[in-house]
Coordinates of C-alpha atoms and ligand atoms in Angstrom, one line a residue:
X1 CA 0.0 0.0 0.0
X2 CA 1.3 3.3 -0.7
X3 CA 0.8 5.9 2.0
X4 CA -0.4 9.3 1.4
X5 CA 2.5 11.0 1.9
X6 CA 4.8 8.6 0.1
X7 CA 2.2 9.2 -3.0
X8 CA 2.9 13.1 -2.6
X9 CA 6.7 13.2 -1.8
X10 CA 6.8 10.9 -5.1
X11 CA 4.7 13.7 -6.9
X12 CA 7.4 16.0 -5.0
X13 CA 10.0 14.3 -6.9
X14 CA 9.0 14.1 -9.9
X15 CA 7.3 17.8 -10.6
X16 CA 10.4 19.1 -11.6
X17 CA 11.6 15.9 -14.1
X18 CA 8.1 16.8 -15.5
X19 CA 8.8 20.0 -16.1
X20 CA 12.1 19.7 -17.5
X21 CA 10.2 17.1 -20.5
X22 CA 7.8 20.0 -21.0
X23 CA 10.8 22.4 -21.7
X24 CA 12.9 19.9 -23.4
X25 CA 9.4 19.3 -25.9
X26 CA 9.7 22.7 -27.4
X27 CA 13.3 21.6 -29.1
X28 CA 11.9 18.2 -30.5
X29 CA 10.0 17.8 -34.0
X30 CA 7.0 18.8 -34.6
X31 CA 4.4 16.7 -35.2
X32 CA 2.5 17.6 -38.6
X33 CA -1.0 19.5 -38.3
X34 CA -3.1 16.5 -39.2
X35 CA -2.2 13.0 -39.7
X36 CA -4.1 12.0 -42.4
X37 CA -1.4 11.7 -44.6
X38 CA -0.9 8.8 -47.3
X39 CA 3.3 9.4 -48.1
X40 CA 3.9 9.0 -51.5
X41 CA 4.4 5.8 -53.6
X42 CA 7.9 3.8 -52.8
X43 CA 9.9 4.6 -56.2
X44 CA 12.1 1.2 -55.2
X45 CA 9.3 -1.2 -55.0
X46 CA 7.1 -2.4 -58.3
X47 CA 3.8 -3.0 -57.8
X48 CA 3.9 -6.6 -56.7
X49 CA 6.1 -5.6 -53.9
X50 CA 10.1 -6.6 -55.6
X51 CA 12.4 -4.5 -54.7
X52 CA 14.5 -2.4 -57.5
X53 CA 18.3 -3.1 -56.7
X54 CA 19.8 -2.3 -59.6
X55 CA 19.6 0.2 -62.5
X56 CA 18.1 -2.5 -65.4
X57 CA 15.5 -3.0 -63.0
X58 CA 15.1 1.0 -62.9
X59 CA 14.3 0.3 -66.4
X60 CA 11.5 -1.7 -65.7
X61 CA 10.1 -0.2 -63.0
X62 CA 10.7 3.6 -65.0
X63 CA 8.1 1.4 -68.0
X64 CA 5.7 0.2 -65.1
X65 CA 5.1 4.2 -63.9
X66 CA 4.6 4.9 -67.2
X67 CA 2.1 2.5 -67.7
X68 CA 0.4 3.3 -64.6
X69 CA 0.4 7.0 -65.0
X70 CA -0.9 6.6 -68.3
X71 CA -3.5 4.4 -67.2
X72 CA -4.8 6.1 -64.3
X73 CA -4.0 9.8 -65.2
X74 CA -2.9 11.0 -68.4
X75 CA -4.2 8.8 -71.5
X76 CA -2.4 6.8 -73.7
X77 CA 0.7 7.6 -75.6
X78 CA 0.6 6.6 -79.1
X79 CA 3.3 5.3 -81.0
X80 CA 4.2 6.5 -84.3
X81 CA 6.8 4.7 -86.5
X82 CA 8.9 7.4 -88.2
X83 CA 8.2 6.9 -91.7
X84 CA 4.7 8.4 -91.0
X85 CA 5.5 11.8 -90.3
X86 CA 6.9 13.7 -93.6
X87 CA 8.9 17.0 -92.7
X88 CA 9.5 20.2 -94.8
X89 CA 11.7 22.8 -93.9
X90 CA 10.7 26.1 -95.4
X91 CA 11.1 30.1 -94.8
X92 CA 8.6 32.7 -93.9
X93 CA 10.2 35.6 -92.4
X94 CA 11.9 32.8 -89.7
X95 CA 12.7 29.7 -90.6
X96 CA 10.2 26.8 -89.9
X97 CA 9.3 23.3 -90.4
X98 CA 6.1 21.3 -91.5
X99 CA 5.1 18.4 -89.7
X100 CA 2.7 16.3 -91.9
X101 CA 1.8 13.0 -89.6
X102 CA -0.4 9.8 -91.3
X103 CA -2.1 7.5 -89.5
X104 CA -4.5 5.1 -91.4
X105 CA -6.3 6.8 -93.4
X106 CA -6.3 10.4 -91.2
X107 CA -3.6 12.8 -91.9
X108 CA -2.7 15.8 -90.2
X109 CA -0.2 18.6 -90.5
X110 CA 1.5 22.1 -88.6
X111 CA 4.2 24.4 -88.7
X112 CA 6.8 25.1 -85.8
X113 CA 8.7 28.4 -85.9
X114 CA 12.9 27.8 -85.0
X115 CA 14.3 31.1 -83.6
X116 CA 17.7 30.8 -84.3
X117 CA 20.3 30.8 -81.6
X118 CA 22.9 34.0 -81.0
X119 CA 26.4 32.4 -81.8
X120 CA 25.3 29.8 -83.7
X121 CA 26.8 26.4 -84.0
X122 CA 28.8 25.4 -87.7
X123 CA 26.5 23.0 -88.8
X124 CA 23.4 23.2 -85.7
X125 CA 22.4 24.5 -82.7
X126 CA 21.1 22.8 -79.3
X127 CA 17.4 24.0 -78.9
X128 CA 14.6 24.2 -76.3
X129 CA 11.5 23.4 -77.6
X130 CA 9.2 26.4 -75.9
X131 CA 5.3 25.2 -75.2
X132 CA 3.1 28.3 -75.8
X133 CA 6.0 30.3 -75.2
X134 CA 9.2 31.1 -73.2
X135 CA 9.6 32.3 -69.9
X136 CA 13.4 32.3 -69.9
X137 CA 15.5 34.4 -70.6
X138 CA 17.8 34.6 -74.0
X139 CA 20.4 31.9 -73.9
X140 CA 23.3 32.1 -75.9
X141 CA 23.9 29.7 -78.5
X142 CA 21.1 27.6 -77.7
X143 CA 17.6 28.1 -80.8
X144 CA 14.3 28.3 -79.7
X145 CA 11.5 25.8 -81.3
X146 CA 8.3 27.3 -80.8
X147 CA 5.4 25.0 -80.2
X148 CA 1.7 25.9 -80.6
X149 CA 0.6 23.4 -77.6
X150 CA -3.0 24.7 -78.3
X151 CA -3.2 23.7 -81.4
X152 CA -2.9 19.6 -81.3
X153 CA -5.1 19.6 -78.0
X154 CA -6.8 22.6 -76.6
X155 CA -7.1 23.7 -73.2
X156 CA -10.2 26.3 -72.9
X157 CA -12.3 24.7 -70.5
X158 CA -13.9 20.9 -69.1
X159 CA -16.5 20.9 -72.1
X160 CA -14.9 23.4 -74.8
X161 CA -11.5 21.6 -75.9
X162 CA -12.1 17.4 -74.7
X163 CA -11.4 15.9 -77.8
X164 CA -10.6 19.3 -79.8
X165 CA -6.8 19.5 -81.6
X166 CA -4.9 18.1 -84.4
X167 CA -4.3 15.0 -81.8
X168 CA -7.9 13.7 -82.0
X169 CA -8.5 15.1 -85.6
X170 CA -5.8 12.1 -86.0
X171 CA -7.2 9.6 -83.1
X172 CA -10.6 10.4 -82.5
X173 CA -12.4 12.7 -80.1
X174 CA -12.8 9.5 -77.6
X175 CA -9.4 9.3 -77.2
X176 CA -8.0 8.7 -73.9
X177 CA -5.3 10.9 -74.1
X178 CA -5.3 14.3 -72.2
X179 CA -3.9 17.8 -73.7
X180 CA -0.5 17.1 -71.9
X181 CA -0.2 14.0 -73.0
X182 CA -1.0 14.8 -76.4
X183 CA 1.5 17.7 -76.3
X184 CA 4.6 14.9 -75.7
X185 CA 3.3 13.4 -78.7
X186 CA 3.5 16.7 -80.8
X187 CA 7.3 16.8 -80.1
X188 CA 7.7 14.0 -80.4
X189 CA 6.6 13.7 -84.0
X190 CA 8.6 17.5 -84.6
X191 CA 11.8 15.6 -83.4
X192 CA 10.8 13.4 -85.6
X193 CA 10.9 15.8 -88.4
X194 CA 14.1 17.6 -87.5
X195 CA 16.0 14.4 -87.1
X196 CA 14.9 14.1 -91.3
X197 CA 16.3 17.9 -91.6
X198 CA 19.5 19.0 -91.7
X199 CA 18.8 22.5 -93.1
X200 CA 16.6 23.2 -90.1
X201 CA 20.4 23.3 -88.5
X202 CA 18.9 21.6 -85.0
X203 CA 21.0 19.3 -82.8
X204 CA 18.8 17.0 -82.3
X205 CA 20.9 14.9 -79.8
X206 CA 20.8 18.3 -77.3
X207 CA 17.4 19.2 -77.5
X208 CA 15.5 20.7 -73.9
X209 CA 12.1 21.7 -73.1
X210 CA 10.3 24.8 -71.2
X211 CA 6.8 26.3 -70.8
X212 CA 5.5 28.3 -67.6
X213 CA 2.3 27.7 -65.8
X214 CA -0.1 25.1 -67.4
X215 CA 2.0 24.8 -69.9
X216 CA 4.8 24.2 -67.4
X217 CA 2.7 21.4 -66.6
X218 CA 2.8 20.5 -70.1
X219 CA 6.7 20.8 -70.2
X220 CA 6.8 18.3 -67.2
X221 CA 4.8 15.8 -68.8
X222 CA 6.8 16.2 -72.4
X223 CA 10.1 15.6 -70.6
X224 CA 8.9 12.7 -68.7
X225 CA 7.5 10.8 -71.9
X226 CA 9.9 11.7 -74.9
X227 CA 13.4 10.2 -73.9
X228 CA 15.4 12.2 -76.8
X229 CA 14.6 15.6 -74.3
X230 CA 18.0 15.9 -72.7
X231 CA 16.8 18.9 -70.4
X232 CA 13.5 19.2 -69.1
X233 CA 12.3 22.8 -67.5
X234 CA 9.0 23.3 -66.6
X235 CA 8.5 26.2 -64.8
X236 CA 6.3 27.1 -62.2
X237 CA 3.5 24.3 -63.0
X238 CA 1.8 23.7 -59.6
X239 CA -0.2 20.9 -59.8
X240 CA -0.4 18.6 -62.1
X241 CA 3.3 19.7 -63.0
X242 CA 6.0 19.6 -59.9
X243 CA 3.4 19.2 -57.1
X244 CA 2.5 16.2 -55.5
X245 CA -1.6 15.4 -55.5
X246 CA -0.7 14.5 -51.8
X247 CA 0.8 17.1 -50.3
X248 CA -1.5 20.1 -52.4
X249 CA -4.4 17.9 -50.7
X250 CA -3.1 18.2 -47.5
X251 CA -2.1 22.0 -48.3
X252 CA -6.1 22.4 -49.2
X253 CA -7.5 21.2 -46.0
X254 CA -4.8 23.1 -43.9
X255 CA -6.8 26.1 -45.4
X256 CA -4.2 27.0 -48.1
X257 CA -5.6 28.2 -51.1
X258 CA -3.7 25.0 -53.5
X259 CA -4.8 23.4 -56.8
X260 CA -5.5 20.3 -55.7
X261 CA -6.7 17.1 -58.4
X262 CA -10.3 17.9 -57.4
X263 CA -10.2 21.4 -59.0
X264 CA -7.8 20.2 -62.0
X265 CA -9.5 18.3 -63.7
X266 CA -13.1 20.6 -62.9
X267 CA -10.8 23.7 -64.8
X268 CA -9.3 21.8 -67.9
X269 CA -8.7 18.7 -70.2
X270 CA -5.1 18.5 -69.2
X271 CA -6.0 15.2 -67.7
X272 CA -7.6 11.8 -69.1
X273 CA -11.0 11.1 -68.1
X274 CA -9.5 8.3 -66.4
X275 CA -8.2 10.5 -63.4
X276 CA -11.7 12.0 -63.0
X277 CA -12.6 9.0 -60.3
X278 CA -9.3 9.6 -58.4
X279 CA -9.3 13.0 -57.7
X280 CA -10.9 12.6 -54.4
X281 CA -9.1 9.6 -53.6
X282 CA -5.4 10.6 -54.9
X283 CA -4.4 8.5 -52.2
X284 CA -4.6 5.3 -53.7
X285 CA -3.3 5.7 -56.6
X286 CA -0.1 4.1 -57.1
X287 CA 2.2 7.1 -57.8
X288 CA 2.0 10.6 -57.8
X289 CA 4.2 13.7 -59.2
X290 CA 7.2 12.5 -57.8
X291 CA 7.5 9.5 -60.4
X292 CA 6.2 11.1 -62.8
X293 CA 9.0 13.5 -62.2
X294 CA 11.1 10.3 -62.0
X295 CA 10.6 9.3 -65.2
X296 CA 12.7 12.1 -66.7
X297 CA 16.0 10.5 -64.5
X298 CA 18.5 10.0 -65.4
X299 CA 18.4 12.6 -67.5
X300 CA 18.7 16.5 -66.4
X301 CA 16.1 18.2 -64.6
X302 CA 16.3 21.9 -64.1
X303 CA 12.6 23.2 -62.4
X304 CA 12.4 27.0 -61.8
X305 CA 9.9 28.0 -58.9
X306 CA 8.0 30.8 -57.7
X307 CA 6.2 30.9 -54.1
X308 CA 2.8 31.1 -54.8
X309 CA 0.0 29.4 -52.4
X310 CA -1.9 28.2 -56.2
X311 CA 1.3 25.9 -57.0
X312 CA 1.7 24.5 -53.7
X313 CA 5.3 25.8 -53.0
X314 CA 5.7 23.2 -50.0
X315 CA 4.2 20.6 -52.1
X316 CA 6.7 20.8 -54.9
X317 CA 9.4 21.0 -52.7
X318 CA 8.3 17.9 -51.3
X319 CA 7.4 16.3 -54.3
X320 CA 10.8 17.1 -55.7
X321 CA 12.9 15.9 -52.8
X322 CA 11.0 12.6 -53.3
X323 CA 11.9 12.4 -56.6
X324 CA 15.5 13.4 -56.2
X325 CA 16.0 10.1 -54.4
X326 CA 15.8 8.5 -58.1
X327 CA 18.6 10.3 -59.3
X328 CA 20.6 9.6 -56.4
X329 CA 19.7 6.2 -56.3
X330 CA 21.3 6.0 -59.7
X331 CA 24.4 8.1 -59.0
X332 CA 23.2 11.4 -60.8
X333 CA 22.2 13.3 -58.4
X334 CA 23.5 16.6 -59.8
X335 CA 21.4 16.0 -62.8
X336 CA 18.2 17.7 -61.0
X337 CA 18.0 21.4 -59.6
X338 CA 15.0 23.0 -58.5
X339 CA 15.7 26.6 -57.7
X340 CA 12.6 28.3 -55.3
X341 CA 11.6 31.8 -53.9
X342 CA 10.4 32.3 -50.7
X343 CA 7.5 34.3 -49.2
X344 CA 9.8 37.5 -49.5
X345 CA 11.3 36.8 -52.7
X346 CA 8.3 35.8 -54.6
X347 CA 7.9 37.6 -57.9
X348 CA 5.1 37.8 -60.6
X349 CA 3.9 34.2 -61.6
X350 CA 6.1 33.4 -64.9
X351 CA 8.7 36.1 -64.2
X352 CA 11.9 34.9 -64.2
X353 CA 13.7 35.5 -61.5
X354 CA 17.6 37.2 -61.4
X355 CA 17.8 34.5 -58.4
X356 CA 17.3 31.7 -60.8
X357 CA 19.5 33.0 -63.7
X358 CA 22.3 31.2 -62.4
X359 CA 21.1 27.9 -61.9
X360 CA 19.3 27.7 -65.2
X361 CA 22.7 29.0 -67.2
X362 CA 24.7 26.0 -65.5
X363 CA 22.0 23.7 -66.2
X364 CA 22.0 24.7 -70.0
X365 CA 25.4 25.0 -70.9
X366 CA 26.4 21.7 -69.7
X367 CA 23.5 19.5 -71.0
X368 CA 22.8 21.6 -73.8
X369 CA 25.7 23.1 -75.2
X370 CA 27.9 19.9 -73.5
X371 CA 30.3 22.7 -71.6
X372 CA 32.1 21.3 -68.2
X373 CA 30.4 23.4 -65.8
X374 CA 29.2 21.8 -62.5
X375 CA 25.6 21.4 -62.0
X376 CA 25.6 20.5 -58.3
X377 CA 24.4 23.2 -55.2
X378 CA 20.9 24.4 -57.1
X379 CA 18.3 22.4 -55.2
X380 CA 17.2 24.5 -52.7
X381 CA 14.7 27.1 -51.7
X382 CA 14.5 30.4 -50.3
X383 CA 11.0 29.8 -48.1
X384 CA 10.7 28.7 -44.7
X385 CA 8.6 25.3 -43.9
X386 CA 8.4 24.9 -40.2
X387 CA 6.1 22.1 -40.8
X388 CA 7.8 20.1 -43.1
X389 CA 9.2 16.6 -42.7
X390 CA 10.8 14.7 -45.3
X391 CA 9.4 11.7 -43.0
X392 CA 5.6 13.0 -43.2
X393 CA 5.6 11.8 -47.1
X394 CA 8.7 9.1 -47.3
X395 CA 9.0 5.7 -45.9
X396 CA 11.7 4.3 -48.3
X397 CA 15.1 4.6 -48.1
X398 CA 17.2 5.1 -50.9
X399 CA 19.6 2.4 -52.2
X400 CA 22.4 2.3 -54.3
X401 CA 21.9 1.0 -57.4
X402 CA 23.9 -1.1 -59.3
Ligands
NAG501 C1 1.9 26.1 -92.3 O1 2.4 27.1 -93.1 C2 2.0 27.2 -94.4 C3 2.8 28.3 -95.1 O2 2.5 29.5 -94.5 C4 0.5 27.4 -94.4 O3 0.0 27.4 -95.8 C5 -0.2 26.4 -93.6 O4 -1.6 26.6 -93.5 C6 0.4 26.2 -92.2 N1 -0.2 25.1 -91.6 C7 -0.9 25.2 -90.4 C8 -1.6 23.9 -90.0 O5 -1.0 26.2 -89.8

C-alpha cells in the first residue's frame, strides 16, 4: 500500500523531471497538423512488392510508372513509327518546319517556328523546344522551337476543348489521351521531323524543353514521356506539374488556397478522363508527381519556382525531394536542380527570377551546349517550412543502385 505522503513526496520528486520534458518538448520535432497523410508511392518497390536493386531494374520499373500513370492519369501515348511523319523545312520571315503526320487513313499537319540561336553552332544549334511560349531568358547559342501546344489539343475549358486539336483530328475525339499527354506526342513527331532535316540546322541529340504555368505542366509531362529531351524545365507548374496530389491535398484542407486534383480536372482537359474517379481519392493511386517526375532520370532536370500558395510551394518542394531520391539512387544526383523563392522573394507568376539566372545557365550550358560546368548546389529554396518533414511523405530509403 502506498501511504499518502509517500504518493505526494513521489509527486514532490518528480514535478520538476516533469517540467524539464515540457521544456525539453519545445526543441523536438513537430508533429505535422493533421495525420491524415498517405506518403507517397515507394519509387524502389514495383507494384507486386520486388524491390529495384539495380539500374536495369530502374528500367522496368521507370516502364511500369509509365504504364500506370498513363493508365490512371494521363491517357495513352501513341506510338508512331517514323516513316509516318513527312517533314518540310521552309522560310517565312523565320525559318520553320512542316510536320505532316499519317495515320490510317487520317492525316494531319503544322508548322513550328525555329528562332535561331545568337552564336550559332557550324553545322546546328542545341534547342529548347518552348510550349506556348518562353519564360526564360535569351540563352546564348542555344535556338528556340516554338510549339503551338493549343493547337494539337486545346485547353479552354472541361467541355470546350475534350477531344478538340490536331491530336484527335488524328485519333478520334474518344481518345484517352489528355492535352498534356498529347503535347509529348506533338514533339515528339517535330523531333521526328528535324531528325529528317539537316537545313533546319537543330541538334537533335541536345534538345530541352520549357513552358511556364499550365503549360509548365505541359513541359513536365513532355520531358517525362519523350526520352530524346535531354533537359527538361518546366516552370512554375503547380499541380499537375512539380506538385505532388498528396501534399496540395493536405495544403487544401490546412486552409491553403492550393490546386489540388479535385479542382484540376473541374478547370481543364489537361487530364484523361480516367483521373476524373481519383481525384478525391489521390491516395490510392499508385504514384503521384514524384515519379512522374522520376521518369525524366537520369536525364537532367532543371525546375524553376515561384512561391505562390496556387502551386503549392511546400508541395513541390516535397514532391521534388521525393523524386530526387531516383537520381541519387542512380548516381546522378547533380542531374536535378530546383531553384525556389520564398514568401519574401516571390515575384510575378512566370517572371523569371535574377535569383534563378544562375542555376538555369549551368544547367543549359552543360547538358545543352555539352560545356564542363558543375551542376551540383541548385536544389534548394528560399522559403521557410516549419512544418515540413521529409518523413511525413517518405517511408523508403534510398539504395544504391547497381
Ligand atoms: C503552315 O504554313 C503554311 C505556309 O505559310 C500554311 O500554308 C499552312 O496553312 C500552315 N499550316 C498550319 C496547320 O497552320
Amino acid at each position: 500500500m502506498i501511504t499518502f505522503t509517500r504518493l505526494a513526496a513521489l509527486i514532490t520528486l518528480l514535478l520538476p523531471a516533469l517540467a524539464q520534458d515540457q521544456e525539453d518538448a519545445s526543441r523536438c520535432s513537430k508533429i505535422p497538423d493533421e495525420i491524415n497523410l498517405t506518403p507517397l508511392t515507394d519509387p524502389f518497390t514495383f507494384f507486386n512488392g520486388q524491390r529495384v536493386t539495380s539500374k536495369s531494374d530502374w528500367t522496368c520499373r521507370r516502364a511500369e510508372i509509365s504504364q500506370l500513370v498513363q493508365r490512371y492519369q494521363l491517357g495513352q501515348l501513341p506510338t508512331v513509327p517514323s516513316s509516318a511523319v513527312k517533314a518540310t523545312y521552309f522560310e517565312e520571315s523565320r525559318p520553320k518546319v512542316n510536320v505532316a503526320v499519317t495515320v490510317g487513313d487520317k492525316s494531319i499537319s503544322f508548322n513550328v517556328t525555329i528562332i535561331p540561336a545568337t552564336e550559332p553552332g557550324k553545322d546546328s544549334s542545341p534547342a529548347i523546344f518552348s510550349i506556348g511560349g518562353s519564360s526564360l531568358p535569351t540563352l546564348t547559342g542555344v535556338a528556340s522551337i516554338l510549339f503551338n501546344n493549343d493547337q494539337i489539343a486545346a485547353q479552354n475549358g472541361p467541355s470546350s476543348s475534350r477531344g478538340v486539336g490536331l491530336f484527335y483530328d488524328l485519333y478520334g475525339k474518344d481518345h484517352s489521351a489528355g492535352s498534356l499527354i498529347a503535347w509529348a506526342w506533338g514533339i515528339g513527331r517535330v523531333i521526328d521531323a528535324l531528325e529528317k532535316l539537316p537545313e533546319a540546322k537543330i541538334d537533335t541529340k541536345h534538345l530541352g524543353v520549357t513552358g511556364c504555368s499550365r503549360n509548365g505542366k505541359g513541359a513536365l509531362i513532355v520531358g517525362a514521356f519523350e526520352p530524346r529531351i535531354v533537359l527538361t524545365i518546366p516552370q512554375e507548374g503547380g499541380a499537375g506539374g512539380p506538385s505532388c496530389w498528396r501534399i496540395s491535398d493536405y495544403l487544401a484542407r490546412k486552409g491553403i488556397n492550393t490546386q489540388t486534383a479535385h479542382q484540376i480536372v473541374t478547370e481543364n482537359t489537361w487530364h484523361s478522363p480516367a483521373f476524373e474517379p481519383y481525384v478525391n481519392q489521390a491516395g490510392i493511386l499508385p504514384f503521384d508527381q514524384h515519379l512522374v517526375t522520376a521518369l525524366v532520370a537520369p536525364r537532367a532536370l532543371y525546375v524553376p519556382e515561384n512561391y505562390i500558395d496556387w502551386l503549392g510551394p511546400e508541395s513541390a518542394w516535397g514532391c521534388q525531394r521525393a523524386a530526387k531520391t531516383v537520381w541519387e539512387a542512380l548516381g546522378v544526383e547533380d542531374r536535378i536542380g530546383f531553384d525556389q523563392s520564398g514568401e519574401a522573394t516571390a515575384h510575378n507568376h512566370c517572371q523569371f527570377p535574377e535569383s534563378e539566372v544562375e542555376g538555369l545557365g549551368a544547367f543549359v550550358d552543360r547538358f545543352l551546349r555539352g560545356k564542363k560546368v558543375k551542376t551540383d548546389g541548385y536544389f534548394k529554396t528560399e522559403a521557410e517550412y516549419p512544418d515540413y518533414s521529409d518523413k511525413y511523405w517518405r517511408n523508403w530509403r534510398v539504395p544504391t543502385l547497381r
